[in-house]
Amino acid sequence: MSLVHEVDTVAAIATPPGEGGICVIRISGEKATEVTDRGFRGRQPLKESLSHTAHYGGFRDERGTILDYVVALVFRNPHSYTGEDTVEISCHGGYYVTKRILESLIRFGARLAEPGEFTKRAFLNGRLDLVQAEAVADLIRSRSDKAHQASLAQLEGLLSTKVVEVRDRLVQTMGLLELELDFAEDGYEFADKQRVANLLGESIQQINRLLSTYSVGKVYRNGVRVALVGSPNVGKSSLLNALLRQDRAIVTNIPGTTRDVIEESITIGGLLFSLSDTAGLRETTNPIEKEGVRRAEDKILNSDIVALILDGSRSLQQSEPDLIDRTIKSVEARGVKCIIAVNKIDIRPFVAEEFKDLEPVIAGHRMVGVSARTSEGIDKFEQALHETALTGGTDMAEGSVLITNLRHYSALERARNSLLLSEKTVEAGISSEFIAVDLRSALDSLGEVTGAVTTEDILNTIFSKFCIGK
């Protein structure tokens, strides 16, 4: 898609494919009503209809054959999602009907929309900024309460407002510095350097506060990957079933029952946790089990949290202290968080003192006793998962401003670094020309967040990740 605003009319199915009560087909562009009128027959042409009106009628193909009886909603520019004339056809859900109506619209003069094209047009028409446009995709993909809250806050413009506030103040300062450069020969000083230094310091603090929310924000947006690992028959699959409150994984007394990775998701405290039940870690000659062990080790490398499950029915010496030592050192080397869950406390009580010899290894890692069979301690294990996921940050109140997107974080970090250079230049008493160079870079980076400064490549990368019809 080009950065230049498209002028043709586009159409796409806006609802998921498959059978359902209703399907929505969206048409947007200068000729949206004209194109739709070629197939729609109601009491009056849509071209003559007012904005935000609904019309019932039949929809016919190019041969005049009736395809379905539909409701057509008309939205006039600029009061539509895209900021253009838009029609949304609600027809009966199903593969065939929706496909035929869309094919007819294309024959009538519309073009099939590209992924994210409707939202891109909304951005180009000033209906949304780039943060809000990305929030639309995040809202659609949200699978937990926290992900929903974070995306909705960004769609409402909370982050954009903060970024624009910082940028607007810096733009005013930039204007004074440039004015000073224009009259350099006359020796005028339009920008008081102490005020400039104070403004730069305040702006750096504001950006730092935003950057500090990313550790929590990315967890809200992306969820948490958890690998359940341990020796065979320690109860990893039973623990997965206990967390899910259903029998998802096969459980037997035979060690090595789990050969492949079983993945399921749960929500704890509004956060999405993707759980992976892995094969027991042990030396084996069985090629199938060996592949399962390899996949388990891969999961350890690619998880946010590793839950090391131990068999609490046996003493520590019988619970393979070497495995504990090896696993914890492995996850620490990669910066992965670890929780130790001592299972089967219904058979033998959990005694933390038994692990004193391993204190140097397990120090700093949460340890909880659980019983997958009776569900005793499951609530404490869930709490440990939630708190460990938010390590380095705190749960944010609803409506808080959060950085959830790596693109936003990177741009703000560049802006902060440029402002730090400007601040050093001011403190060194160097010419306004050099202050302005880094300040201009900071403004460009801040503009990248909201889309005030952007390129075609950035837009294509962002909107190509959207679904067709949005």
Tab-separated table of C-alpha atoms in Angstrom:
chain	number	residue	atom	x	y	z
A	1	MET	CA	0.000	0.000	0.000
A	2	SER	CA	1.257	3.416	-0.874
A	3	LEU	CA	1.742	6.230	1.620
A	4	VAL	CA	-0.242	8.371	-0.838
A	5	HIS	CA	-3.953	8.176	0.010
A	6	GLU	CA	-5.808	5.710	-2.200
A	7	VAL	CA	-8.802	7.101	-4.130
A	8	ASP	CA	-10.368	3.863	-5.356
A	9	THR	CA	-13.217	2.076	-3.608
A	10	VAL	CA	-12.363	-1.107	-1.715
A	11	ALA	CA	-14.416	-3.964	-0.298
A	12	ALA	CA	-13.785	-6.921	2.007
A	13	ILE	CA	-15.529	-9.296	4.371
A	14	ALA	CA	-15.143	-7.826	7.870
A	15	THR	CA	-16.270	-10.836	9.917
A	16	PRO	CA	-14.521	-14.196	10.423
A	17	PRO	CA	-15.141	-16.828	7.719
A	18	GLY	CA	-17.605	-19.614	8.408
A	19	GLU	CA	-21.263	-20.186	9.165
A	20	GLY	CA	-22.992	-17.695	11.430
A	21	GLY	CA	-26.105	-15.643	11.926
A	22	ILE	CA	-24.724	-12.510	10.260
A	23	CYS	CA	-21.750	-11.588	8.105
A	24	VAL	CA	-20.602	-8.017	7.438
A	25	ILE	CA	-19.100	-6.851	4.148
A	26	ARG	CA	-17.480	-3.422	4.247
A	27	ILE	CA	-17.170	-1.067	1.262
A	28	SER	CA	-15.246	2.213	1.560
A	29	GLY	CA	-14.299	4.956	-0.858
A	30	GLU	CA	-15.696	7.798	-2.908
A	31	LYS	CA	-17.966	5.441	-4.885
A	32	ALA	CA	-19.007	3.175	-2.000
A	33	THR	CA	-22.742	3.885	-2.324
A	34	GLU	CA	-22.618	3.933	-6.125
A	35	VAL	CA	-20.906	0.536	-6.302
A	36	THR	CA	-23.286	-1.001	-3.743
A	37	ASP	CA	-26.356	0.410	-5.512
A	38	ARG	CA	-25.502	-1.686	-8.561
A	39	GLY	CA	-26.523	-4.756	-6.582
A	40	PHE	CA	-28.704	-3.417	-3.761
A	41	ARG	CA	-32.422	-2.789	-4.245
A	42	GLY	CA	-34.211	-1.038	-1.393
A	43	ARG	CA	-36.838	1.674	-1.074
A	44	GLN	CA	-34.348	4.297	-2.223
A	45	PRO	CA	-30.823	4.324	-3.664
A	46	LEU	CA	-28.076	4.365	-1.067
A	47	LYS	CA	-26.463	7.232	-2.970
A	48	GLU	CA	-29.391	9.417	-1.881
A	49	SER	CA	-29.365	8.260	1.740
A	50	LEU	CA	-28.227	10.200	4.780
A	51	SER	CA	-25.358	9.146	7.020
A	52	HIS	CA	-25.953	6.627	9.795
A	53	THR	CA	-29.075	5.155	8.205
A	54	ALA	CA	-30.052	1.504	7.727
A	55	HIS	CA	-31.769	0.155	4.608
A	56	TYR	CA	-33.368	-3.248	3.972
A	57	GLY	CA	-33.427	-4.757	0.517
A	58	GLY	CA	-32.337	-7.506	-1.816
A	59	PHE	CA	-28.836	-7.844	-3.213
A	60	ARG	CA	-28.483	-9.068	-6.797
A	61	ASP	CA	-25.487	-10.152	-8.826
A	62	GLU	CA	-24.531	-8.719	-12.216
A	63	ARG	CA	-27.138	-10.937	-13.927
A	64	GLY	CA	-29.909	-9.700	-11.647
A	65	THR	CA	-30.121	-12.945	-9.674
A	66	ILE	CA	-31.063	-12.375	-6.040
A	67	LEU	CA	-28.290	-13.517	-3.701
A	68	ASP	CA	-29.691	-12.538	-0.293
A	69	TYR	CA	-31.863	-10.074	1.569
A	70	VAL	CA	-29.597	-7.729	3.479
A	71	VAL	CA	-29.371	-4.605	5.632
A	72	ALA	CA	-27.097	-1.872	4.279
A	73	LEU	CA	-25.728	0.738	6.704
A	74	VAL	CA	-24.574	4.039	5.189
A	75	PHE	CA	-21.870	6.227	6.771
A	76	ARG	CA	-20.943	9.513	5.091
A	77	ASN	CA	-17.476	11.038	5.201
A	78	PRO	CA	-15.947	12.188	7.430
A	79	HIS	CA	-18.192	10.485	10.013
A	80	SER	CA	-17.170	6.905	9.322
A	81	TYR	CA	-14.438	4.547	10.501
A	82	THR	CA	-12.260	5.322	7.477
A	83	GLY	CA	-13.257	8.972	7.121
A	84	GLU	CA	-14.664	8.103	3.668
A	85	ASP	CA	-18.128	7.209	2.407
A	86	THR	CA	-18.699	3.699	3.734
A	87	VAL	CA	-21.366	1.027	3.362
A	88	GLU	CA	-21.593	-2.032	5.598
A	89	ILE	CA	-23.745	-4.860	4.261
A	90	SER	CA	-25.118	-7.288	6.848
A	91	CYS	CA	-26.108	-10.528	5.142
A	92	HIS	CA	-26.752	-14.060	6.360
A	93	GLY	CA	-23.528	-15.705	7.465
A	94	GLY	CA	-21.990	-18.489	5.423
A	95	TYR	CA	-19.182	-19.114	2.970
A	96	TYR	CA	-21.171	-19.085	-0.261
A	97	VAL	CA	-23.463	-16.083	0.210
A	98	THR	CA	-20.741	-13.730	1.440
A	99	LYS	CA	-18.330	-14.878	-1.270
A	100	ARG	CA	-20.903	-14.231	-4.015
A	101	ILE	CA	-21.811	-10.766	-2.703
A	102	LEU	CA	-18.130	-9.780	-2.439
A	103	GLU	CA	-17.432	-11.084	-5.963
A	104	SER	CA	-20.356	-9.023	-7.275
A	105	LEU	CA	-19.113	-5.859	-5.555
A	106	ILE	CA	-15.723	-6.331	-7.205
A	107	ARG	CA	-17.386	-6.771	-10.612
A	108	PHE	CA	-19.400	-3.604	-9.893
A	109	GLY	CA	-16.167	-1.589	-9.542
A	110	ALA	CA	-14.716	-2.148	-6.077
A	111	ARG	CA	-11.234	-3.519	-5.451
A	112	LEU	CA	-10.516	-6.226	-2.879
A	113	ALA	CA	-9.056	-4.464	0.169
A	114	GLU	CA	-5.564	-5.327	1.338
A	115	PRO	CA	-4.890	-6.377	4.958
A	116	GLY	CA	-5.468	-3.421	7.281
A	117	GLU	CA	-6.438	-1.101	4.439
A	118	PHE	CA	-9.582	0.249	6.118
A	119	THR	CA	-7.603	1.177	9.234
A	120	LYS	CA	-4.793	2.609	7.118
A	121	ARG	CA	-7.311	4.871	5.395
A	122	ALA	CA	-8.605	5.910	8.820
A	123	PHE	CA	-5.025	6.877	9.737
A	124	LEU	CA	-4.387	8.752	6.475
A	125	ASN	CA	-7.692	10.611	6.879
A	126	GLY	CA	-6.834	11.657	10.433
A	127	ARG	CA	-9.469	9.513	12.126
A	128	LEU	CA	-6.805	7.642	14.113
A	129	ASP	CA	-3.148	8.187	14.868
A	130	LEU	CA	-0.677	5.328	14.485
A	131	VAL	CA	-0.835	4.265	18.147
A	132	GLN	CA	-4.626	4.044	17.936
A	133	ALA	CA	-4.448	2.152	14.642
A	134	GLU	CA	-2.148	-0.452	16.195
A	135	ALA	CA	-4.465	-0.606	19.213
A	136	VAL	CA	-7.294	-1.708	16.907
A	137	ALA	CA	-5.306	-4.820	15.966
A	138	ASP	CA	-4.338	-5.414	19.605
A	139	LEU	CA	-7.971	-5.103	20.707
A	140	ILE	CA	-9.046	-7.689	18.136
A	141	ARG	CA	-6.300	-10.088	19.232
A	142	SER	CA	-6.725	-9.539	22.986
A	143	ARG	CA	-7.351	-12.763	24.901
A	144	SER	CA	-7.305	-11.521	28.479
A	145	ASP	CA	-8.705	-8.749	30.635
A	146	LYS	CA	-5.350	-6.954	30.926
A	147	ALA	CA	-4.682	-7.141	27.171
A	148	HIS	CA	-8.159	-5.733	26.553
A	149	GLN	CA	-7.671	-2.905	29.066
A	150	ALA	CA	-4.279	-1.937	27.643
A	151	SER	CA	-5.407	-1.906	24.008
A	152	LEU	CA	-8.590	0.006	24.836
A	153	ALA	CA	-6.609	2.661	26.732
A	154	GLN	CA	-4.377	3.161	23.689
A	155	LEU	CA	-7.367	3.241	21.342
A	156	GLU	CA	-8.830	5.992	23.526
A	157	GLY	CA	-5.623	7.983	23.005
A	158	LEU	CA	-4.083	7.917	26.497
A	159	LEU	CA	-0.554	7.137	25.274
A	160	SER	CA	-0.852	9.440	22.264
A	161	THR	CA	-1.880	12.329	24.508
A	162	LYS	CA	1.212	11.907	26.700
A	163	VAL	CA	3.557	11.678	23.709
A	164	VAL	CA	1.978	14.684	21.976
A	165	GLU	CA	2.237	16.753	25.181
A	166	VAL	CA	5.987	16.119	25.372
A	167	ARG	CA	6.481	16.703	21.651
A	168	ASP	CA	4.470	19.949	21.528
A	169	ARG	CA	6.547	21.525	24.308
A	170	LEU	CA	9.758	20.509	22.567
A	171	VAL	CA	8.475	21.865	19.236
A	172	GLN	CA	8.031	25.297	20.836
A	173	THR	CA	11.588	25.174	22.168
A	174	MET	CA	12.839	24.038	18.766
A	175	GLY	CA	11.132	27.037	17.185
A	176	LEU	CA	12.936	29.428	19.528
A	177	LEU	CA	16.301	27.755	18.840
A	178	GLU	CA	15.779	27.998	15.079
A	179	LEU	CA	14.755	31.639	15.425
A	180	GLU	CA	17.945	32.223	17.376
A	181	LEU	CA	19.972	30.615	14.581
A	182	ASP	CA	18.286	32.837	11.985
A	183	PHE	CA	19.436	35.925	13.889
A	184	ALA	CA	22.798	34.537	15.027
A	185	GLU	CA	24.720	37.458	13.559
A	186	ASP	CA	22.691	39.914	15.645
A	187	GLY	CA	23.513	38.058	18.865
A	188	TYR	CA	19.875	37.680	20.002
A	189	GLU	CA	19.014	34.920	22.515
A	190	PHE	CA	15.373	33.830	22.134
A	191	ALA	CA	15.716	30.574	24.084
A	192	ASP	CA	16.851	31.013	27.678
A	193	LYS	CA	19.337	28.168	28.156
A	194	GLN	CA	18.326	27.481	31.757
A	195	ARG	CA	14.692	27.124	30.709
A	196	VAL	CA	15.765	24.871	27.847
A	197	ALA	CA	17.754	22.715	30.279
A	198	ASN	CA	14.775	22.490	32.650
A	199	LEU	CA	12.421	21.544	29.815
A	200	LEU	CA	14.800	18.877	28.548
A	201	GLY	CA	15.124	17.426	32.051
A	202	GLU	CA	11.342	17.341	32.547
A	203	SER	CA	10.824	15.747	29.127
A	204	ILE	CA	13.437	13.074	29.854
A	205	GLN	CA	11.680	12.260	33.141
A	206	GLN	CA	8.300	11.986	31.411
A	207	ILE	CA	9.695	9.645	28.772
A	208	ASN	CA	11.493	7.568	31.415
A	209	ARG	CA	8.192	7.121	33.260
A	210	LEU	CA	6.607	5.831	30.062
A	211	LEU	CA	9.549	3.524	29.320
A	212	SER	CA	9.350	2.050	32.827
A	213	THR	CA	5.857	0.691	32.090
A	214	TYR	CA	7.044	-1.556	29.249
A	215	SER	CA	8.049	-4.493	31.466
A	216	VAL	CA	4.413	-4.766	32.574
A	217	GLY	CA	2.889	-3.561	29.310
A	218	LYS	CA	4.459	-6.272	27.155
A	219	VAL	CA	3.171	-8.906	29.602
A	220	TYR	CA	-0.334	-7.437	29.321
A	221	ARG	CA	-0.177	-7.474	25.531
A	222	ASN	CA	1.694	-10.711	24.795
A	223	GLY	CA	0.889	-12.863	27.798
A	224	VAL	CA	3.360	-15.186	29.529
A	225	ARG	CA	4.870	-18.435	28.218
A	226	VAL	CA	5.304	-21.026	30.973
A	227	ALA	CA	7.114	-24.361	30.579
A	228	LEU	CA	6.279	-27.111	33.075
A	229	VAL	CA	9.486	-29.158	33.327
A	230	GLY	CA	10.935	-31.846	35.547
A	231	SER	CA	11.799	-35.522	35.750
A	232	PRO	CA	9.352	-38.171	34.497
A	233	ASN	CA	6.340	-38.909	36.702
A	234	VAL	CA	6.692	-35.908	39.029
A	235	GLY	CA	3.157	-34.772	38.119
A	236	LYS	CA	3.649	-32.173	35.370
A	237	SER	CA	0.609	-33.362	33.405
A	238	SER	CA	-1.465	-33.675	36.580
A	239	LEU	CA	-0.508	-30.101	37.499
A	240	LEU	CA	-1.520	-28.889	34.035
A	241	ASN	CA	-4.915	-30.572	34.461
A	242	ALA	CA	-5.304	-29.038	37.929
A	243	LEU	CA	-4.567	-25.551	36.577
A	244	LEU	CA	-7.001	-26.029	33.683
A	245	ARG	CA	-9.660	-27.579	35.939
A	246	GLN	CA	-10.084	-30.334	33.338
A	247	ASP	CA	-8.368	-33.533	32.167
A	248	ARG	CA	-6.411	-32.242	29.188
A	249	ALA	CA	-3.234	-34.334	29.480
A	250	ILE	CA	-3.070	-38.126	29.825
A	251	VAL	CA	-1.926	-39.136	33.296
A	252	THR	CA	-0.556	-42.608	34.177
A	253	ASN	CA	1.881	-44.119	36.654
A	254	ILE	CA	4.185	-45.052	33.768
A	255	PRO	CA	7.183	-42.669	33.529
A	256	GLY	CA	7.543	-41.015	30.127
A	257	THR	CA	3.818	-40.937	29.250
A	258	THR	CA	4.125	-37.395	27.861
A	259	ARG	CA	6.146	-37.556	24.652
A	260	ASP	CA	5.047	-34.377	22.844
A	261	VAL	CA	4.538	-30.851	24.185
A	262	ILE	CA	0.934	-30.157	25.227
A	263	GLU	CA	-0.022	-26.474	25.140
A	264	GLU	CA	-3.019	-24.787	26.750
A	265	SER	CA	-3.861	-21.271	27.939
A	266	ILE	CA	-5.381	-19.961	31.159
A	267	THR	CA	-6.028	-16.522	32.617
A	268	ILE	CA	-4.706	-15.650	36.077
A	269	GLY	CA	-5.386	-12.212	37.544
A	270	GLY	CA	-6.331	-10.904	34.107
A	271	LEU	CA	-3.061	-12.089	32.505
A	272	LEU	CA	-2.864	-14.727	29.786
A	273	PHE	CA	-0.558	-17.657	30.550
A	274	SER	CA	0.363	-20.135	27.805
A	275	LEU	CA	1.280	-23.386	29.560
A	276	SER	CA	3.455	-26.090	27.993
A	277	ASP	CA	3.464	-29.563	29.540
A	278	THR	CA	6.745	-31.145	28.468
A	279	ALA	CA	8.292	-34.605	28.420
A	280	GLY	CA	10.191	-35.692	31.522
A	281	LEU	CA	13.866	-34.730	31.496
A	282	ARG	CA	16.034	-37.846	31.628
A	283	GLU	CA	18.545	-39.823	29.629
A	284	THR	CA	16.749	-42.235	27.299
A	285	THR	CA	17.463	-44.473	24.322
A	286	ASN	CA	13.866	-44.406	23.095
A	287	PRO	CA	13.953	-42.224	19.922
A	288	ILE	CA	10.407	-40.914	20.430
A	289	GLU	CA	10.982	-40.014	24.076
A	290	LYS	CA	14.373	-38.540	23.155
A	291	GLU	CA	12.637	-36.186	20.700
A	292	GLY	CA	10.185	-35.227	23.454
A	293	VAL	CA	13.093	-34.368	25.768
A	294	ARG	CA	14.659	-32.239	23.018
A	295	ARG	CA	11.389	-30.334	22.577
A	296	ALA	CA	11.157	-29.853	26.335
A	297	GLU	CA	14.624	-28.298	26.335
A	298	ASP	CA	13.569	-26.023	23.459
A	299	LYS	CA	10.580	-24.873	25.507
A	300	ILE	CA	12.887	-23.987	28.391
A	301	LEU	CA	14.865	-21.759	26.028
A	302	ASN	CA	11.751	-20.028	24.653
A	303	SER	CA	9.689	-19.506	27.807
A	304	ASP	CA	9.244	-16.466	30.027
A	305	ILE	CA	8.878	-18.621	33.145
A	306	VAL	CA	10.104	-22.158	33.797
A	307	ALA	CA	8.119	-24.024	36.444
A	308	LEU	CA	10.401	-26.776	37.745
A	309	ILE	CA	8.197	-29.538	39.178
A	310	LEU	CA	9.647	-31.783	41.893
A	311	ASP	CA	8.261	-34.964	43.448
A	312	GLY	CA	7.581	-34.002	47.066
A	313	SER	CA	6.742	-37.578	48.049
A	314	ARG	CA	10.468	-38.335	48.063
A	315	SER	CA	13.394	-36.794	49.918
A	316	LEU	CA	15.596	-34.218	48.202
A	317	GLN	CA	18.342	-36.789	47.569
A	318	GLN	CA	15.804	-38.867	45.658
A	319	SER	CA	14.509	-35.806	43.775
A	320	GLU	CA	17.637	-35.381	41.673
A	321	PRO	CA	19.392	-32.304	43.095
A	322	ASP	CA	21.639	-32.333	40.025
A	323	LEU	CA	18.594	-31.696	37.818
A	324	ILE	CA	17.551	-28.789	40.042
A	325	ASP	CA	21.022	-27.278	39.903
A	326	ARG	CA	21.366	-27.779	36.143
A	327	THR	CA	17.905	-26.438	35.276
A	328	ILE	CA	18.105	-23.321	37.443
A	329	LYS	CA	21.579	-22.419	36.211
A	330	SER	CA	20.385	-22.903	32.621
A	331	VAL	CA	17.392	-20.574	32.972
A	332	GLU	CA	19.378	-17.969	34.916
A	333	ALA	CA	22.005	-17.867	32.170
A	334	ARG	CA	19.263	-16.903	29.716
A	335	GLY	CA	17.488	-14.433	31.980
A	336	VAL	CA	14.411	-16.658	32.276
A	337	LYS	CA	12.411	-16.582	35.515
A	338	CYS	CA	11.957	-19.798	37.507
A	339	ILE	CA	9.423	-21.137	40.011
A	340	ILE	CA	9.958	-24.385	41.929
A	341	ALA	CA	6.762	-26.350	42.602
A	342	VAL	CA	7.062	-29.255	45.029
A	343	ASN	CA	4.185	-31.568	44.043
A	344	LYS	CA	2.419	-34.410	45.926
A	345	ILE	CA	2.241	-32.637	49.291
A	346	ASP	CA	-0.890	-34.714	49.951
A	347	ILE	CA	1.469	-37.700	50.338
A	348	ARG	CA	4.315	-35.975	52.182
A	349	PRO	CA	4.232	-32.431	53.646
A	350	PHE	CA	6.402	-29.791	51.993
A	351	VAL	CA	9.342	-28.866	54.259
A	352	ALA	CA	11.398	-25.927	52.952
A	353	GLU	CA	14.300	-26.743	55.287
A	354	GLU	CA	15.061	-29.832	53.201
A	355	PHE	CA	16.362	-27.540	50.471
A	356	LYS	CA	18.904	-25.674	52.629
A	357	ASP	CA	21.816	-27.386	50.879
A	358	LEU	CA	20.582	-25.918	47.594
A	359	GLU	CA	20.094	-22.409	49.013
A	360	PRO	CA	22.891	-20.884	46.877
A	361	VAL	CA	21.186	-22.279	43.763
A	362	ILE	CA	17.504	-21.660	44.516
A	363	ALA	CA	17.946	-18.275	46.234
A	364	GLY	CA	15.718	-15.650	44.636
A	365	HIS	CA	13.310	-18.187	43.129
A	366	ARG	CA	9.785	-18.756	44.417
A	367	MET	CA	9.120	-22.202	45.917
A	368	VAL	CA	5.608	-23.474	46.616
A	369	GLY	CA	4.115	-26.766	47.726
A	370	VAL	CA	1.188	-28.133	45.705
A	371	SER	CA	-0.916	-31.211	45.259
A	372	ALA	CA	-2.109	-31.704	41.710
A	373	ARG	CA	-4.347	-34.536	42.942
A	374	THR	CA	-6.233	-32.566	45.641
A	375	SER	CA	-5.587	-29.028	44.238
A	376	GLU	CA	-4.084	-27.973	47.578
A	377	GLY	CA	-1.699	-25.064	47.024
A	378	ILE	CA	-2.819	-24.475	43.409
A	379	ASP	CA	-3.970	-20.965	44.341
A	380	LYS	CA	-0.504	-20.209	45.766
A	381	PHE	CA	1.125	-21.562	42.614
A	382	GLU	CA	-1.101	-19.340	40.468
A	383	GLN	CA	-0.232	-16.356	42.655
A	384	ALA	CA	3.470	-17.173	42.252
A	385	LEU	CA	3.050	-17.293	38.460
A	386	HIS	CA	1.246	-13.927	38.434
A	387	GLU	CA	3.759	-12.185	40.704
A	388	THR	CA	6.751	-13.660	38.874
A	389	ALA	CA	5.332	-12.518	35.530
A	390	LEU	CA	5.200	-8.943	36.841
A	391	THR	CA	8.675	-9.011	38.417
A	392	GLY	CA	10.290	-5.642	37.742
A	393	GLY	CA	6.935	-3.874	37.662
A	394	THR	CA	3.586	-3.650	39.422
A	395	ASP	CA	0.060	-4.348	38.289
A	396	MET	CA	-1.327	-1.170	36.738
A	397	ALA	CA	-4.717	0.350	37.509
A	398	GLU	CA	-7.330	0.321	34.766
A	399	GLY	CA	-6.857	3.327	32.476
A	400	SER	CA	-3.126	3.683	33.197
A	401	VAL	CA	-0.821	4.785	30.389
A	402	LEU	CA	1.275	1.800	29.302
A	403	ILE	CA	3.881	1.021	26.682
A	404	THR	CA	2.917	-2.388	25.282
A	405	ASN	CA	4.482	-2.242	21.829
A	406	LEU	CA	8.210	-2.695	21.100
A	407	ARG	CA	8.005	-0.141	18.254
A	408	HIS	CA	6.759	2.516	20.672
A	409	TYR	CA	9.387	1.584	23.263
A	410	SER	CA	12.243	1.757	20.743
A	411	ALA	CA	11.120	5.140	19.379
A	412	LEU	CA	10.733	6.617	22.873
A	413	GLU	CA	14.127	5.247	23.883
A	414	ARG	CA	15.728	6.945	20.856
A	415	ALA	CA	13.934	10.184	21.735
A	416	ARG	CA	15.160	9.984	25.337
A	417	ASN	CA	18.750	9.352	24.235
A	418	SER	CA	18.660	12.317	21.836
A	419	LEU	CA	17.324	14.556	24.602
A	420	LEU	CA	20.124	13.411	26.906
A	421	LEU	CA	22.636	14.508	24.262
A	422	SER	CA	20.875	17.874	23.933
A	423	GLU	CA	20.942	18.274	27.706
A	424	LYS	CA	24.696	17.647	27.805
A	425	THR	CA	25.191	20.168	25.000
A	426	VAL	CA	23.266	22.831	26.933
A	427	GLU	CA	25.243	22.119	30.112
A	428	ALA	CA	28.502	22.443	28.166
A	429	GLY	CA	27.450	25.882	26.906
A	430	ILE	CA	27.789	24.853	23.259
A	431	SER	CA	26.038	26.713	20.428
A	432	SER	CA	22.262	26.436	19.890
A	433	GLU	CA	22.950	24.873	16.498
A	434	PHE	CA	24.255	21.702	18.158
A	435	ILE	CA	21.421	21.649	20.693
A	436	ALA	CA	18.943	21.794	17.817
A	437	VAL	CA	20.483	18.824	15.966
A	438	ASP	CA	19.738	16.325	18.740
A	439	LEU	CA	16.454	17.991	19.626
A	440	ARG	CA	15.310	17.552	16.024
A	441	SER	CA	16.187	13.847	16.217
A	442	ALA	CA	14.142	13.542	19.408
A	443	LEU	CA	11.151	15.205	17.743
A	444	ASP	CA	11.377	12.810	14.792
A	445	SER	CA	11.465	9.803	17.132
A	446	LEU	CA	8.457	11.059	19.099
A	447	GLY	CA	6.649	11.682	15.816
A	448	GLU	CA	7.264	8.070	14.798
A	449	VAL	CA	5.204	6.876	17.762
A	450	THR	CA	1.978	8.622	16.716
A	451	GLY	CA	2.682	8.673	12.986
A	452	ALA	CA	3.304	12.420	12.759
A	453	VAL	CA	6.615	11.348	11.192
A	454	THR	CA	6.506	8.098	9.247
A	455	THR	CA	7.510	6.294	6.069
A	456	GLU	CA	5.750	3.990	3.647
A	457	ASP	CA	7.855	1.054	4.863
A	458	ILE	CA	6.752	1.584	8.476
A	459	LEU	CA	3.086	1.784	7.493
A	460	ASN	CA	3.276	-1.292	5.285
A	461	THR	CA	4.933	-3.267	8.068
A	462	ILE	CA	2.268	-2.236	10.593
A	463	PHE	CA	-0.850	-2.665	8.465
A	464	SER	CA	0.247	-5.884	6.750
A	465	LYS	CA	-0.235	-7.587	10.142
A	466	PHE	CA	-3.942	-6.710	10.179
A	467	CYS	CA	-6.650	-9.033	8.944
A	468	ILE	CA	-8.404	-8.296	5.650
A	469	GLY	CA	-11.580	-6.335	6.352
A	470	LYS	CA	-10.135	-4.219	9.167
